[in-house]
Short mmCIF file of C-alpha atoms in Angstrom, two decimals:
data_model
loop_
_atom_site.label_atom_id
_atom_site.label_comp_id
_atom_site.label_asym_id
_atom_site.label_seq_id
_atom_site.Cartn_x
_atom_site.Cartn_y
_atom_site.Cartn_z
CA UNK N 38 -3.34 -19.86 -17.86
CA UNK N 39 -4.64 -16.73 -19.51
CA UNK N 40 -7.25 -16.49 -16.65
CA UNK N 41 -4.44 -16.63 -14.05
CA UNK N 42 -2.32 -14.08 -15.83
CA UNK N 43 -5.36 -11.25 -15.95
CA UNK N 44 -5.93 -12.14 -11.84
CA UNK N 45 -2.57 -12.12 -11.57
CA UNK N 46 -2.15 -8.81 -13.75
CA UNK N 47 -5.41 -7.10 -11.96
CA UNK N 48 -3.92 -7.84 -8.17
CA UNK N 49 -0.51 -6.24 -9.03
CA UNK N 50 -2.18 -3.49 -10.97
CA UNK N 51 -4.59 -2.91 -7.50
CA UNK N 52 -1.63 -3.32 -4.89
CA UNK N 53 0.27 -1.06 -6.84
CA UNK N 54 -2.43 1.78 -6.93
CA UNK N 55 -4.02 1.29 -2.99
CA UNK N 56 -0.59 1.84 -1.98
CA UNK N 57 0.05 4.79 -4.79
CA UNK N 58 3.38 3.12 -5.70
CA UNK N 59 5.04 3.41 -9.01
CA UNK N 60 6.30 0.96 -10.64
CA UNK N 61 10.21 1.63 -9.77
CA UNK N 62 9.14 2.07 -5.89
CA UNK N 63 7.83 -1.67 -6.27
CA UNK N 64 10.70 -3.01 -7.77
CA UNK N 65 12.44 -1.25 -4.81
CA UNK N 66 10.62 -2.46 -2.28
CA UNK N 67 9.33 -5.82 -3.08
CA UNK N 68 13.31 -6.97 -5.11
CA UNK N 69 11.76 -7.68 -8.52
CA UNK N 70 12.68 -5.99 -11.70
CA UNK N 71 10.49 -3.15 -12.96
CA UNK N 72 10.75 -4.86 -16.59
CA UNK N 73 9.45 -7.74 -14.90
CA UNK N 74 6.61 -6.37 -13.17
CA UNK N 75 5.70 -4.44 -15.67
CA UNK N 76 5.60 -7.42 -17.89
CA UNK N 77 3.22 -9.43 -15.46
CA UNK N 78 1.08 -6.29 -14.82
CA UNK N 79 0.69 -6.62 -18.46
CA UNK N 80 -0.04 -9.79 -18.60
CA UNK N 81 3.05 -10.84 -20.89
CA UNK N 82 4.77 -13.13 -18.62
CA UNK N 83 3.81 -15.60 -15.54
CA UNK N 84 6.39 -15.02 -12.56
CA UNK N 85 8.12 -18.38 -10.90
CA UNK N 86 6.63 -18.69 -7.22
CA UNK N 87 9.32 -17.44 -6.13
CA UNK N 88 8.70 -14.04 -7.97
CA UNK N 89 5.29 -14.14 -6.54
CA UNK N 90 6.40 -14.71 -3.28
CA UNK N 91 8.27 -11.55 -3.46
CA UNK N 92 5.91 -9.72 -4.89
CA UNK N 93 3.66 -10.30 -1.56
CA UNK N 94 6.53 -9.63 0.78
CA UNK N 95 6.91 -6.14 -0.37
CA UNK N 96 3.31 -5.76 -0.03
CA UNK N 97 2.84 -7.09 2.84
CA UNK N 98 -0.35 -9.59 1.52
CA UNK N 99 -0.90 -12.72 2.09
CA UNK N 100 0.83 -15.38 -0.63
CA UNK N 101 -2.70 -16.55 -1.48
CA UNK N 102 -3.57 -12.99 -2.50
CA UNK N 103 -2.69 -13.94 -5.96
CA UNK N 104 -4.71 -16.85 -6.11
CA UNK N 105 -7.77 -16.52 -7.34
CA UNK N 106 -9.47 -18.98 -5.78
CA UNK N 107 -12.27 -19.66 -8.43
CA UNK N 108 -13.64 -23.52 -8.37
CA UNK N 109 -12.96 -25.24 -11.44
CA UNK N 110 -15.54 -27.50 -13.39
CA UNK N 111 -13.55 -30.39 -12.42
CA UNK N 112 -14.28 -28.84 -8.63
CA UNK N 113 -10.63 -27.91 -7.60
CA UNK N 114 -9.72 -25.61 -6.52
CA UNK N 115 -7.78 -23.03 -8.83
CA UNK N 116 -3.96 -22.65 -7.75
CA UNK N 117 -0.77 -21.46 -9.38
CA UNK N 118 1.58 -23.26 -11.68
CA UNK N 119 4.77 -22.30 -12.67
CA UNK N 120 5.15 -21.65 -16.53
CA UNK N 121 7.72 -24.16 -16.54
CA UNK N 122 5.48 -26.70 -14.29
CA UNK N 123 8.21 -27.72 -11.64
CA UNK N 124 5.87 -26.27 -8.87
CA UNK N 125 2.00 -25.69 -8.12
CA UNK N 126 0.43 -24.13 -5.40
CA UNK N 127 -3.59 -24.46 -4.00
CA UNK N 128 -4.96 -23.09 -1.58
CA UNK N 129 -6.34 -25.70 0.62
CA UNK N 130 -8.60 -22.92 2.70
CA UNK N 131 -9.69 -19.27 1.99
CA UNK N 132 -6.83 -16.23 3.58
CA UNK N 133 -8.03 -16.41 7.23
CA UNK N 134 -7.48 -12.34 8.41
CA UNK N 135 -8.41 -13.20 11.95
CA UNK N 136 -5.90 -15.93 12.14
CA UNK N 137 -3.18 -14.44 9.96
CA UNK N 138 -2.46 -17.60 8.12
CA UNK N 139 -2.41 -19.71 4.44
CA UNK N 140 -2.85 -23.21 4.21
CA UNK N 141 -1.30 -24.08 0.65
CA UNK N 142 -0.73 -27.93 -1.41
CA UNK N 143 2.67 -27.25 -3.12
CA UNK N 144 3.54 -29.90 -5.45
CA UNK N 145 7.09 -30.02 -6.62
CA UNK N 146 7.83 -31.86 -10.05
CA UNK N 147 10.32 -34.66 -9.86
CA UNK N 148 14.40 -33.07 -9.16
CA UNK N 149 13.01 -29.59 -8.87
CA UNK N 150 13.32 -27.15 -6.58
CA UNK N 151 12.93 -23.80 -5.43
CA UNK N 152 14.04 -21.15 -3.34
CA UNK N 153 12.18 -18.70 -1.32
CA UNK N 154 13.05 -15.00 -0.29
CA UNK N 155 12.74 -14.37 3.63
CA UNK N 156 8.94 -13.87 4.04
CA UNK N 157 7.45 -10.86 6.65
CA UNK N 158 9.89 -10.52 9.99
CA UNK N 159 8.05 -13.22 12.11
CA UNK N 160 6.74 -15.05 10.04
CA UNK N 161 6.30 -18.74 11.00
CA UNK N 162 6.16 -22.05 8.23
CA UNK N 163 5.09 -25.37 8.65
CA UNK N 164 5.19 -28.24 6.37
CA UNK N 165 3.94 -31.53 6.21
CA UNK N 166 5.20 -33.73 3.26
CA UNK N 167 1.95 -35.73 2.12
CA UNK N 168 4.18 -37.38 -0.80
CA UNK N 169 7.96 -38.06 -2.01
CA UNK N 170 10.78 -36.47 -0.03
CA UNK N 171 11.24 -33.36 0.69
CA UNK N 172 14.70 -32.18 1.17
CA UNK N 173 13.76 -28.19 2.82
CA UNK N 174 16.83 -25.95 3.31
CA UNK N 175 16.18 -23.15 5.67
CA UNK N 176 19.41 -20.61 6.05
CA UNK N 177 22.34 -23.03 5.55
CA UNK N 178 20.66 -25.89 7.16
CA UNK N 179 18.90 -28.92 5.37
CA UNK N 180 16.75 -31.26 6.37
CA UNK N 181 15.45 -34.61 4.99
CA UNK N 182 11.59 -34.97 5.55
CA UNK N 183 9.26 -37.99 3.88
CA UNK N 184 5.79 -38.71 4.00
CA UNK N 185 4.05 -38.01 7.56
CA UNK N 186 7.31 -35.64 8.53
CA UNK N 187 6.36 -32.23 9.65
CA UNK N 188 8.52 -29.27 10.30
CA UNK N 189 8.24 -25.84 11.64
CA UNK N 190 10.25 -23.24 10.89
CA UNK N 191 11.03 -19.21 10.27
CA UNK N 192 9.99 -18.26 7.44
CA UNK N 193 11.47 -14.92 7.31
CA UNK N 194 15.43 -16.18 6.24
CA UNK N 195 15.81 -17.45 2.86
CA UNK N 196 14.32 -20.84 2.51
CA UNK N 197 14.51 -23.90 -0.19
CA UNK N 198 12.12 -26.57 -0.77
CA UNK N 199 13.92 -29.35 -2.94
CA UNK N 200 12.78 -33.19 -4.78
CA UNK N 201 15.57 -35.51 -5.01
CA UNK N 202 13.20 -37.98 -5.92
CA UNK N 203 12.30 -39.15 -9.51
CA UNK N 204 8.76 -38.61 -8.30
CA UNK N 205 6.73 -35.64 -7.71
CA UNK N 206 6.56 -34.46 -4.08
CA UNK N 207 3.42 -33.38 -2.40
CA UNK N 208 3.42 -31.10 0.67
CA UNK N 209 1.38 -28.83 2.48
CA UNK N 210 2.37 -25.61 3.91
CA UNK N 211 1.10 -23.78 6.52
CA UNK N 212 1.97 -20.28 6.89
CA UNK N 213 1.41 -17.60 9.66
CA UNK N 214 1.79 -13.55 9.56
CA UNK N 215 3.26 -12.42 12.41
CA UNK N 216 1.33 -9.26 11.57
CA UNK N 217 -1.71 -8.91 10.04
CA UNK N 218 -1.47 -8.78 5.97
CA UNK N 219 -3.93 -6.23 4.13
CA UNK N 220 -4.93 -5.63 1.18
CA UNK N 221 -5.50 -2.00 1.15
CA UNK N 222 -2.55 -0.73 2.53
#
C-alpha cells in the first residue's frame, strides 16, 4: 500500500501544480477537505474511492489517473483498494484518450457499498455484474442486477453501487468522458 500512497501522493501533488491550484482552490473545486488532501498529498492517509473519484472530477482526469498501472509479480494488474477493503478497483485496459473511456473490475466486499459523486456533465456508465448482485442506485432509483445483467446509465448524478449479498460482488465498469480528460490542464 505504501507504493500506492506515493503514486497516489505524486498525481495529486502534479494535478495540483499543472493547474497552479492551491490547496484550498482544490478543496473548492474538486468537494474534498483541504486537511484531507493535504493528508493524501502527504502520503498520511489512503482516500475511500469515493474520495478519489472526486478528486478526478474536479480535475477533470480520468478515474484511472490514479492508478498506477504497474504489473505485479503475480502479473495483475495493480488497482486500488480501499483502506478498509470493502472495494477494489483494476483497470482492465490502459486510459484510452482517443476514445475518452476507462474500463475498470470493481469488486465490492460482501454488504458493502458505496456511493459516488456525479462524475463530468455527460458522462456515460456501464456495468456488467460478472459476480453476486449488484443492487446500483442511480438518483433515487435502484435497480437489482445479477450475473450477465448490464446497465447503462448517467454518470454525472450521484450514483450507488451496493452488495446485499453475503458474497463479494464482481463487476465491471465501463466509463466514457463526454469530453476529453487531460492531464495537463
Amino acid at each position: 500500500m505504501a507504493d500506492f500512497q506515493q503514486h497516489l501522493s505524486a498525481a495529486l501533488r502534479q494535478l495540483r501544480q499543472a493547474n497552479g491550484w492551491s490547496l484550498t482552490l482544490t478543496a473548492e473545486r474538486t468537494g474534498v477537505s483541504k486537511a484531507m488532501l493535504g493528508q493524501i498529498e502527504r502520503g498520511e492517509s489512503s482516500p475511500t474511492v469515493a474520495t478519489l473519484w472526486k478528486i478526478a472530477t474536479g480535475f477533470s482526469v480520468p478515474f484511472s489517473f490514479f492508478i498506477d498501472g504497474r504489473v505485479l509479480p503475480s502479473g495483475a494488474v495493480a488497482g486500488f483498494s480501499q483502506a478498509n477493503a470493502e472495494m477494489t478497483v483494476h483497470p482492465l485496459l490502459p486510459y484510452d484518450p482517443q476514445l475518452r473511456f476507462d474500463l475498470l473490475a470493481v469488486e465490492l466486499a460482501a454488504g458493502a457499498q458505496s456511493q459516488s459523486s456525479p462524475h463530468e456533465t455527460g458522462c456515460v456508465e456501464q456495468v456488467v455484474v460478472i459476480e453476486g448482485e449488484l443492487l446500483l442506485g442511480v438518483g433515487d432509483i435502484w435497480r437489482r442486477l445479477v450475473a450477465g445483467e448490464a446497465f447503462q446509465f448517467r454518470a454525472d448524478v450521484t450514483h450507488s453501487y451496493r452488495n446485499p449479498l453475503a458474497t463479494p460482488l464482481r463487476f465491471h465498469s465501463l466509463i466514457h468522458y463526454l469530453q476529453r480528460p487531460d492531464v495537463t490542464n
